[in-house]
Structures are given as structure tokens and as C-alpha cells.
PDB file of C-alpha atoms and ligand atoms in Angstrom:
ATOM      1  CA  MET E   1      11.861 -11.417  13.361  1.00 51.00           C
ATOM      2  CA  ASP E   2      11.697 -13.973  16.137  1.00 56.00           C
ATOM      3  CA  ALA E   3       8.627 -16.127  16.602  1.00 63.00           C
ATOM      4  CA  SER E   4       7.391 -14.405  19.755  1.00 64.00           C
ATOM      5  CA  ARG E   5       7.617 -10.964  18.116  1.00 55.00           C
ATOM      6  CA  ARG E   6       5.709 -12.236  15.076  1.00 59.00           C
ATOM      7  CA  GLN E   7       3.114 -13.728  17.387  1.00 65.00           C
ATOM      8  CA  GLN E   8       2.731 -10.318  19.053  1.00 58.00           C
ATOM      9  CA  TYR E   9       1.941  -8.767  15.693  1.00 54.00           C
ATOM     10  CA  LEU E  10      -0.401 -11.563  14.696  1.00 61.00           C
ATOM     11  CA  ASP E  11      -2.129 -11.034  18.021  1.00 66.00           C
ATOM     12  CA  ALA E  12      -2.350  -7.320  17.213  1.00 58.00           C
ATOM     13  CA  MET E  13      -4.009  -8.263  13.921  1.00 64.00           C
ATOM     14  CA  GLY E  14      -6.308 -10.595  15.802  1.00 59.00           C
ATOM     15  CA  ILE E  15      -5.105 -13.627  13.828  1.00 59.00           C
ATOM     16  CA  PRO E  16      -5.845 -16.753  15.847  1.00 50.00           C
ATOM     17  CA  ARG E  17      -2.906 -19.082  16.481  1.00 47.00           C
ATOM     18  CA  TYR E  18      -4.435 -21.957  14.540  1.00 38.00           C
ATOM     19  CA  VAL E  19      -4.102 -20.235  11.148  1.00 42.00           C
ATOM     20  CA  MET E  20      -0.366 -19.917  11.724  1.00 40.00           C
ATOM     21  CA  ARG E  21       0.654 -23.429  10.800  1.00 38.00           C
ATOM     22  CA  GLU E  22       3.023 -22.244   8.083  1.00 43.00           C
ATOM     23  CA  PRO E  23       4.167 -18.726   8.827  1.00 43.00           C
ATOM     24  CA  PRO E  24       6.530 -17.310   6.224  1.00 48.00           C
ATOM     25  CA  ALA E  25      10.145 -18.088   7.014  1.00 47.00           C
ATOM     26  CA  ALA E  26      11.900 -15.079   8.466  1.00 42.00           C
ATOM     27  CA  ASP E  27      14.585 -13.713   6.216  1.00 41.00           C
ATOM     28  CA  PRO E  28      17.733 -14.315   8.273  1.00 36.00           C
ATOM     29  CA  SER E  29      19.789 -11.942   6.182  1.00 37.00           C
ATOM     30  CA  SER E  30      17.651  -8.916   6.852  1.00 37.00           C
ATOM     31  CA  GLY E  31      16.016  -7.124   9.712  1.00 36.00           C
ATOM     32  CA  ALA E  32      12.354  -6.204   9.643  1.00 40.00           C
ATOM     33  CA  ALA E  33      13.078  -3.264   7.400  1.00 41.00           C
ATOM     34  CA  GLY E  34      15.378  -5.119   5.033  1.00 43.00           C
ATOM     35  CA  ALA E  35      12.719  -7.177   3.346  1.00 46.00           C
ATOM     36  CA  GLY E  36      11.092  -4.140   1.813  1.00 50.00           C
ATOM     37  CA  GLU E  37      14.222  -2.525   0.559  1.00 49.00           C
ATOM     38  CA  SER E  38      15.191  -2.769  -3.047  1.00 47.00           C
ATOM     39  CA  THR E  39      18.519  -4.054  -4.047  1.00 44.00           C
ATOM     40  CA  PRO E  40      20.156  -0.974  -5.528  1.00 43.00           C
ATOM     41  CA  ALA E  41      18.872  -0.385  -9.044  1.00 45.00           C
ATOM     42  CA  ALA E  42      21.408  -0.519 -11.813  1.00 45.00           C
ATOM     43  CA  PRO E  43      22.367   3.052 -12.604  1.00 47.00           C
ATOM     44  CA  GLU E  44      20.704   4.258 -15.769  1.00 53.00           C
ATOM     45  CA  SER E  45      23.694   6.239 -16.863  1.00 61.00           C
ATOM     46  CA  GLY E  46      27.392   6.137 -16.163  1.00 72.00           C
ATOM     47  CA  ASN E  47      26.823   8.717 -13.445  1.00 85.00           C
ATOM     48  CA  PRO E  48      24.868   7.328 -10.487  1.00 80.00           C
ATOM     49  CA  GLY E  49      25.227  10.574  -8.519  1.00 85.00           C
ATOM     50  CA  ALA E  50      23.487  12.487 -11.289  1.00 85.00           C
ATOM     51  CA  ASP E  51      20.724   9.852 -11.441  1.00 89.00           C
ATOM     52  CA  ALA E  52      20.112  10.200  -7.702  1.00 90.00           C
ATOM     53  CA  THR E  53      19.928  13.988  -8.005  1.00 93.00           C
ATOM     54  CA  GLU E  54      17.498  13.680 -10.907  1.00 95.00           C
ATOM     55  CA  ARG E  55      15.323  11.322  -8.899  1.00 96.00           C
ATOM     56  CA  GLN E  56      15.341  13.708  -5.973  1.00 96.00           C
ATOM     57  CA  SER E  57      14.259  16.604  -8.149  1.00 97.00           C
ATOM     58  CA  ALA E  58      11.556  14.472  -9.778  1.00 98.00           C
ATOM     59  CA  TRP E  59      10.196  13.632  -6.288  1.00 98.00           C
ATOM     60  CA  ALA E  60      10.386  17.269  -5.199  1.00 98.00           C
ATOM     61  CA  ALA E  61       8.584  18.462  -8.339  1.00 98.00           C
ATOM     62  CA  LEU E  62       5.868  15.859  -7.898  1.00 98.00           C
ATOM     63  CA  ARG E  63       5.379  16.734  -4.215  1.00 98.00           C
ATOM     64  CA  ALA E  64       5.050  20.399  -5.071  1.00 98.00           C
ATOM     65  CA  GLU E  65       2.516  19.695  -7.834  1.00 98.00           C
ATOM     66  CA  VAL E  66       0.409  17.547  -5.544  1.00 98.00           C
ATOM     67  CA  ALA E  67       0.564  20.097  -2.712  1.00 98.00           C
ATOM     68  CA  SER E  68      -0.767  22.874  -4.950  1.00 98.00           C
ATOM     69  CA  CYS E  69      -3.244  20.778  -6.982  1.00 98.00           C
ATOM     70  CA  THR E  70      -6.673  22.286  -7.576  1.00 98.00           C
ATOM     71  CA  ALA E  71      -7.709  19.931 -10.385  1.00 98.00           C
ATOM     72  CA  CYS E  72     -10.877  18.754  -8.650  1.00 98.00           C
ATOM     73  CA  GLU E  73     -13.333  19.997  -6.053  1.00 98.00           C
ATOM     74  CA  LEU E  74     -11.605  18.156  -3.213  1.00 98.00           C
ATOM     75  CA  HIS E  75      -8.986  20.892  -2.932  1.00 98.00           C
ATOM     76  CA  ALA E  76     -11.634  23.172  -1.434  1.00 98.00           C
ATOM     77  CA  SER E  77     -12.445  20.913   1.525  1.00 98.00           C
ATOM     78  CA  ARG E  78      -9.043  19.379   2.286  1.00 98.00           C
ATOM     79  CA  THR E  79      -6.861  20.479   5.205  1.00 98.00           C
ATOM     80  CA  GLN E  80      -3.821  19.422   3.195  1.00 98.00           C
ATOM     81  CA  THR E  81      -2.858  16.944   0.514  1.00 98.00           C
ATOM     82  CA  VAL E  82      -1.671  13.483   1.541  1.00 98.00           C
ATOM     83  CA  PHE E  83       1.179  12.605  -0.778  1.00 98.00           C
ATOM     84  CA  GLY E  84       2.638   9.243   0.162  1.00 98.00           C
ATOM     85  CA  VAL E  85       5.174   7.944   2.635  1.00 98.00           C
ATOM     86  CA  GLY E  86       7.955   5.431   3.037  1.00 98.00           C
ATOM     87  CA  ASN E  87      10.948   4.040   1.263  1.00 98.00           C
ATOM     88  CA  GLU E  88      11.156   5.711  -2.145  1.00 98.00           C
ATOM     89  CA  SER E  89      12.962   2.652  -3.550  1.00 98.00           C
ATOM     90  CA  ALA E  90      10.802   0.047  -1.829  1.00 98.00           C
ATOM     91  CA  GLN E  91      10.221  -3.385  -3.295  1.00 98.00           C
ATOM     92  CA  LEU E  92       6.612  -3.182  -2.124  1.00 98.00           C
ATOM     93  CA  MET E  93       4.199  -0.362  -2.893  1.00 98.00           C
ATOM     94  CA  ILE E  94       0.860  -0.375  -1.114  1.00 99.00           C
ATOM     95  CA  VAL E  95      -2.037   1.521  -2.643  1.00 99.00           C
ATOM     96  CA  GLY E  96      -5.074   2.477  -0.595  1.00 98.00           C
ATOM     97  CA  GLU E  97      -8.175   4.475  -1.373  1.00 98.00           C
ATOM     98  CA  ALA E  98      -8.022   8.037  -0.092  1.00 98.00           C
ATOM     99  CA  PRO E  99      -7.120   9.946   3.053  1.00 98.00           C
ATOM    100  CA  GLY E 100      -9.567   9.834   5.953  1.00 97.00           C
ATOM    101  CA  ALA E 101     -10.020  12.466   8.642  1.00 97.00           C
ATOM    102  CA  GLU E 102      -6.810  11.645  10.519  1.00 98.00           C
ATOM    103  CA  GLU E 103      -4.732  11.466   7.332  1.00 98.00           C
ATOM    104  CA  ASP E 104      -6.144  14.818   6.207  1.00 98.00           C
ATOM    105  CA  ARG E 105      -5.103  16.267   9.592  1.00 98.00           C
ATOM    106  CA  GLN E 106      -1.615  14.764   9.651  1.00 98.00           C
ATOM    107  CA  GLY E 107      -0.784  14.799   5.926  1.00 98.00           C
ATOM    108  CA  GLU E 108       0.285  11.143   5.916  1.00 98.00           C
ATOM    109  CA  PRO E 109      -1.522   8.062   4.557  1.00 98.00           C
ATOM    110  CA  PHE E 110      -2.797   5.335   6.865  1.00 98.00           C
ATOM    111  CA  VAL E 111      -2.195   6.951  10.252  1.00 98.00           C
ATOM    112  CA  GLY E 112      -5.632   6.293  11.777  1.00 97.00           C
ATOM    113  CA  ARG E 113      -6.986   3.022  13.172  1.00 97.00           C
ATOM    114  CA  ALA E 114      -6.879   1.350   9.764  1.00 98.00           C
ATOM    115  CA  GLY E 115      -3.270   2.475   9.465  1.00 98.00           C
ATOM    116  CA  GLN E 116      -2.359   0.868  12.757  1.00 98.00           C
ATOM    117  CA  LEU E 117      -3.834  -2.386  11.545  1.00 98.00           C
ATOM    118  CA  LEU E 118      -1.958  -2.025   8.246  1.00 98.00           C
ATOM    119  CA  ASN E 119       1.276  -1.620  10.228  1.00 98.00           C
ATOM    120  CA  ALA E 120       0.490  -4.784  12.194  1.00 98.00           C
ATOM    121  CA  MET E 121      -0.228  -6.634   8.934  1.00 97.00           C
ATOM    122  CA  LEU E 122       3.153  -5.578   7.557  1.00 98.00           C
ATOM    123  CA  HIS E 123       4.965  -6.531  10.743  1.00 98.00           C
ATOM    124  CA  ALA E 124       3.346  -9.959  10.617  1.00 97.00           C
ATOM    125  CA  ILE E 125       5.452 -10.675   7.513  1.00 97.00           C
ATOM    126  CA  GLY E 126       8.560  -8.985   8.853  1.00 97.00           C
ATOM    127  CA  LEU E 127       8.100  -5.622   7.156  1.00 98.00           C
ATOM    128  CA  ALA E 128       8.422  -2.277   8.901  1.00 98.00           C
ATOM    129  CA  ARG E 129       6.107   0.480   7.670  1.00 98.00           C
ATOM    130  CA  GLU E 130       9.211   2.530   6.800  1.00 98.00           C
ATOM    131  CA  ALA E 131      10.480  -0.216   4.482  1.00 98.00           C
ATOM    132  CA  VAL E 132       7.551  -0.011   2.051  1.00 98.00           C
ATOM    133  CA  TYR E 133       6.009   2.864   0.091  1.00 98.00           C
ATOM    134  CA  ILE E 134       2.388   3.731   0.864  1.00 99.00           C
ATOM    135  CA  ALA E 135       0.154   5.922  -1.290  1.00 98.00           C
ATOM    136  CA  ASN E 136      -3.504   6.340  -2.116  1.00 98.00           C
ATOM    137  CA  ILE E 137      -5.571   6.551  -5.285  1.00 98.00           C
ATOM    138  CA  LEU E 138      -6.627  10.051  -4.165  1.00 98.00           C
ATOM    139  CA  LYS E 139      -4.358  12.604  -2.503  1.00 98.00           C
ATOM    140  CA  CYS E 140      -7.211  14.565  -0.922  1.00 98.00           C
ATOM    141  CA  ARG E 141      -9.911  13.484   1.495  1.00 98.00           C
ATOM    142  CA  PRO E 142     -13.399  13.067   0.053  1.00 98.00           C
ATOM    143  CA  PRO E 143     -15.798  14.800   2.476  1.00 97.00           C
ATOM    144  CA  GLY E 144     -17.416  12.361   4.900  1.00 95.00           C
ATOM    145  CA  ASN E 145     -15.130   9.614   3.542  1.00 92.00           C
ATOM    146  CA  ARG E 146     -17.449   9.033   0.587  1.00 97.00           C
ATOM    147  CA  ASN E 147     -16.115   6.964  -2.308  1.00 96.00           C
ATOM    148  CA  PRO E 148     -14.000   8.848  -4.860  1.00 98.00           C
ATOM    149  CA  THR E 149     -15.814   9.885  -8.033  1.00 98.00           C
ATOM    150  CA  ALA E 150     -14.559   8.770 -11.442  1.00 98.00           C
ATOM    151  CA  GLU E 151     -13.579  12.351 -12.196  1.00 98.00           C
ATOM    152  CA  GLU E 152     -11.535  12.705  -9.007  1.00 98.00           C
ATOM    153  CA  VAL E 153      -9.744   9.439  -9.730  1.00 98.00           C
ATOM    154  CA  ALA E 154      -8.992  10.502 -13.305  1.00 98.00           C
ATOM    155  CA  LYS E 155      -7.580  13.866 -12.187  1.00 98.00           C
ATOM    156  CA  CYS E 156      -5.424  12.300  -9.481  1.00 98.00           C
ATOM    157  CA  GLN E 157      -4.232   9.223 -11.380  1.00 98.00           C
ATOM    158  CA  PRO E 158      -1.193  10.833 -13.065  1.00 98.00           C
ATOM    159  CA  PHE E 159       0.269  11.533  -9.622  1.00 98.00           C
ATOM    160  CA  LEU E 160       0.078   7.879  -8.609  1.00 98.00           C
ATOM    161  CA  VAL E 161       1.497   6.793 -11.959  1.00 98.00           C
ATOM    162  CA  ARG E 162       4.466   9.103 -11.423  1.00 98.00           C
ATOM    163  CA  GLN E 163       4.967   7.826  -7.868  1.00 98.00           C
ATOM    164  CA  LEU E 164       4.983   4.289  -9.226  1.00 98.00           C
ATOM    165  CA  SER E 165       7.473   5.113 -11.938  1.00 97.00           C
ATOM    166  CA  LEU E 166       9.816   6.630  -9.352  1.00 98.00           C
ATOM    167  CA  VAL E 167       9.520   3.869  -6.749  1.00 98.00           C
ATOM    168  CA  LYS E 168       9.597   1.062  -9.366  1.00 98.00           C
ATOM    169  CA  PRO E 169       8.298  -1.540  -6.907  1.00 98.00           C
ATOM    170  CA  LYS E 170       8.803  -5.236  -7.470  1.00 98.00           C
ATOM    171  CA  VAL E 171       5.299  -5.963  -6.152  1.00 98.00           C
ATOM    172  CA  MET E 172       2.150  -3.916  -5.516  1.00 98.00           C
ATOM    173  CA  LEU E 173      -0.550  -4.517  -2.947  1.00 98.00           C
ATOM    174  CA  ALA E 174      -3.961  -2.943  -3.507  1.00 99.00           C
ATOM    175  CA  VAL E 175      -5.911  -2.708  -0.273  1.00 98.00           C
ATOM    176  CA  GLY E 176      -9.659  -2.589  -0.705  1.00 98.00           C
ATOM    177  CA  GLY E 177     -12.063  -2.389  -3.592  1.00 98.00           C
ATOM    178  CA  VAL E 178     -11.509   1.229  -4.593  1.00 98.00           C
ATOM    179  CA  ALA E 179      -7.764   0.716  -5.066  1.00 98.00           C
ATOM    180  CA  ALA E 180      -8.199  -2.654  -6.766  1.00 98.00           C
ATOM    181  CA  HIS E 181     -10.958  -1.490  -9.124  1.00 98.00           C
ATOM    182  CA  ASN E 182      -9.136   1.611 -10.237  1.00 98.00           C
ATOM    183  CA  LEU E 183      -5.763  -0.063 -10.685  1.00 98.00           C
ATOM    184  CA  LEU E 184      -7.130  -3.113 -12.475  1.00 98.00           C
ATOM    185  CA  HIS E 185     -10.078  -1.487 -14.283  1.00 98.00           C
ATOM    186  CA  THR E 186     -12.558  -4.051 -13.057  1.00 98.00           C
ATOM    187  CA  ASP E 187     -15.517  -4.055 -10.709  1.00 98.00           C
ATOM    188  CA  GLU E 188     -15.065  -7.613  -9.486  1.00 98.00           C
ATOM    189  CA  ALA E 189     -15.433  -8.042  -5.735  1.00 98.00           C
ATOM    190  CA  VAL E 190     -12.272  -8.062  -3.611  1.00 98.00           C
ATOM    191  CA  GLY E 191     -13.209 -11.565  -2.487  1.00 98.00           C
ATOM    192  CA  ARG E 192     -12.787 -12.715  -6.098  1.00 98.00           C
ATOM    193  CA  LEU E 193      -9.759 -10.581  -6.905  1.00 98.00           C
ATOM    194  CA  ARG E 194      -7.685 -11.686  -3.922  1.00 98.00           C
ATOM    195  CA  ASN E 195      -5.666 -14.891  -4.013  1.00 96.00           C
ATOM    196  CA  ARG E 196      -4.562 -14.228  -7.625  1.00 98.00           C
ATOM    197  CA  ILE E 197      -1.522 -12.476  -9.009  1.00 98.00           C
ATOM    198  CA  HIS E 198      -2.614  -9.613 -11.283  1.00 98.00           C
ATOM    199  CA  SER E 199      -0.330  -7.261 -13.143  1.00 98.00           C
ATOM    200  CA  TYR E 200      -0.344  -3.503 -13.320  1.00 98.00           C
ATOM    201  CA  GLY E 201       0.480  -1.237 -16.231  1.00 95.00           C
ATOM    202  CA  GLU E 202       2.849  -1.552 -19.146  1.00 94.00           C
ATOM    203  CA  ASP E 203       5.588  -2.820 -16.878  1.00 96.00           C
ATOM    204  CA  ARG E 204       3.246  -5.578 -15.726  1.00 98.00           C
ATOM    205  CA  ILE E 205       4.129  -5.095 -12.074  1.00 98.00           C
ATOM    206  CA  PRO E 206       2.800  -8.109 -10.130  1.00 98.00           C
ATOM    207  CA  LEU E 207      -0.122  -6.938  -8.016  1.00 98.00           C
ATOM    208  CA  LEU E 208      -2.025  -8.594  -5.197  1.00 98.00           C
ATOM    209  CA  VAL E 209      -5.386  -7.503  -3.861  1.00 98.00           C
ATOM    210  CA  THR E 210      -6.515  -7.872  -0.272  1.00 98.00           C
ATOM    211  CA  TYR E 211      -9.190  -6.506   2.020  1.00 98.00           C
ATOM    212  CA  HIS E 212      -8.883  -2.954   3.274  1.00 98.00           C
ATOM    213  CA  PRO E 213      -7.824  -2.752   6.945  1.00 98.00           C
ATOM    214  CA  ALA E 214     -10.853  -0.539   7.671  1.00 98.00           C
ATOM    215  CA  TYR E 215     -13.044  -3.390   6.404  1.00 98.00           C
ATOM    216  CA  LEU E 216     -11.141  -5.808   8.652  1.00 98.00           C
ATOM    217  CA  LEU E 217     -11.903  -3.596  11.637  1.00 98.00           C
ATOM    218  CA  ARG E 218     -15.596  -4.120  10.855  1.00 98.00           C
ATOM    219  CA  ARG E 219     -15.237  -7.775   9.788  1.00 98.00           C
ATOM    220  CA  PRO E 220     -12.408  -9.292  11.876  1.00 98.00           C
ATOM    221  CA  GLU E 221     -13.463 -12.768  10.773  1.00 97.00           C
ATOM    222  CA  GLU E 222     -11.863 -11.983   7.369  1.00 97.00           C
ATOM    223  CA  LYS E 223      -8.402 -11.577   8.924  1.00 97.00           C
ATOM    224  CA  ALA E 224      -7.461 -15.196   8.282  1.00 98.00           C
ATOM    225  CA  LYS E 225      -7.862 -14.564   4.519  1.00 98.00           C
ATOM    226  CA  VAL E 226      -5.676 -11.494   4.764  1.00 98.00           C
ATOM    227  CA  TRP E 227      -3.056 -13.550   6.532  1.00 98.00           C
ATOM    228  CA  GLN E 228      -3.086 -15.926   3.532  1.00 98.00           C
ATOM    229  CA  ASP E 229      -2.692 -12.910   1.210  1.00 98.00           C
ATOM    230  CA  LEU E 230       0.212 -11.644   3.295  1.00 98.00           C
ATOM    231  CA  GLN E 231       1.955 -14.989   3.126  1.00 98.00           C
ATOM    232  CA  LYS E 232       1.592 -14.931  -0.659  1.00 98.00           C
ATOM    233  CA  LEU E 233       2.982 -11.412  -0.714  1.00 98.00           C
ATOM    234  CA  HIS E 234       5.933 -12.496   1.408  1.00 98.00           C
ATOM    235  CA  GLY E 235       6.615 -15.300  -1.067  1.00 97.00           C
ATOM    236  CA  MET E 236       6.524 -12.882  -4.021  1.00 98.00           C
ATOM    237  CA  LEU E 237       8.951 -10.516  -2.319  1.00 97.00           C
ATOM    238  CA  HIS E 238      11.357 -13.258  -1.318  1.00 95.00           C
ATOM    239  CA  GLY E 239      10.900 -15.594  -4.252  1.00 87.00           C
ATOM    240  CA  ASP E 240       9.722 -18.509  -2.093  1.00 67.00           C
TER     241      ASP E 240
HETATM  242  N1  URA K 301      -7.808   4.513   4.114  1.00 68.91           N
HETATM  243  C1  URA K 301      -7.122   4.592   2.965  1.00 68.91           C
HETATM  244  O1  URA K 301      -7.458   3.941   1.990  1.00 68.91           O
HETATM  245  N2  URA K 301      -6.063   5.389   2.917  1.00 68.91           N
HETATM  246  C2  URA K 301      -5.647   6.099   3.965  1.00 68.91           C
HETATM  247  O2  URA K 301      -4.647   6.803   3.857  1.00 68.91           O
HETATM  248  C3  URA K 301      -6.374   5.985   5.166  1.00 68.91           C
HETATM  249  C4  URA K 301      -7.452   5.179   5.225  1.00 68.91           C
END
């Protein structure tokens, strides 16, 4: 991405020019979308076509299970489930909290105001929304956007675990406290969890934590810290 385009996105994020002394180097070999794409995974059997078909049926089965889930009370108030979106082989998987009103209406994560800011954050490090995979801890909207209960998280968690095992991201980004706390089993504040590389699950997937874009809309003065987190993320994806 050229410098003026990146500046446009930083402007969209509201990042002042002075924090941009060392923007991440653009990856000359890839377009905006390329940075989030996985190098093709080594086929698990001698028959890559069969592996791809199996993956497709695993995704289809998971989608269907989520769409018809009635495991917790949230099924009664939702308009629809909000599964996840993006590149199913992405190097980066972003995990948010739960659908809000707009996501519940459209059936896609991060499509409201917070989603627009998330897109701008991704663009600031040369990533198109379509290049990454985006999912939430919960697949249904909690009424009034209240925090998820422990029971709702427990019922929904297997879906996220299966999404993760299909995407197999190189890096994860937890946005906001609810995602960070449930993925890392801690209640430390986001301000203390950010700026460190954590690891998730048995596969020890490197995981970064940053502020939720909805929080940034309320506290724009924290955007400079998120820009630091994004630069770190860029480095983890590109090995610099
Ligand atoms: N906030 C989230 O955490 N996820 C969404 O999908 C939308 C807003």
C-alpha cells in the first residue's frame, strides 16, 4: 500500500501523524489482501482435492450447526446467528465479543460502526477485511448488548474452537476484554494484556490483545496504543 493510502486509513482511524514515525514496511510482494493469506498448507494426505472437499464439508456442517443452535437462551431473541466471515485459510484470525444490533440484522460480524473502525485498523497495516477471518466468542446477540454470561460462552465455545481448527491461523488478535478474558482465562485488564505475545490452546497459537474498536470510538485517545499493537501484529505476520 502506498504511503498516501496508508495515511488515509490512519486518518480514518484518527491516528495523528506524529505517532507514525515507523510505520510497518509495506510488503512489496503482496497487495493489501496478500498479507493475510496463508501460504498453502501442506496437504495432509496424498490427495489434496479430497482434503479440500473434507474441509468444505466440515465448514458446511459447522455453519449448519451454528445456524440451528438452541443451546442457550440467546436463540430466542436473535434475528439470526452470526457465524464468522473472511478468508477461511487466513494467517490472522480476529476474535471479538458478540454480535451487536447491526450484526444480528445482517448476519455478519463487525459490520456496524465498530466494524468500520476495525476495517480501517486492518487497512492501516495493509490488510483487507477479506484477507483475515473474523469471528466472535458468541454467535448470537445478547439482548441490549449486555456482556455474555459464563454459560453462554461455555455453550458457544466449541464452535469457535472448531472455526480455529479449520482456519489454523498463524496469529490471533483478541479485540476487547471479553474476547481476551475468555480466550486466555484471565481477568487482567486489556491495558495489561496488550503489548505482550500470549499463546492460545494446545497449538500455542501466538495471540495479541488490543482494545475493542467500540471502546476506541468512546476513547479515541487510546488509538495510538492500538497503532502500536497493530505494528506488532504486522511484525508477527511478516516475521519482522
Ligand atoms: N462487537 C463485537 O465484538 N463483535 C461484533 O461482531 C460486533 C461488535
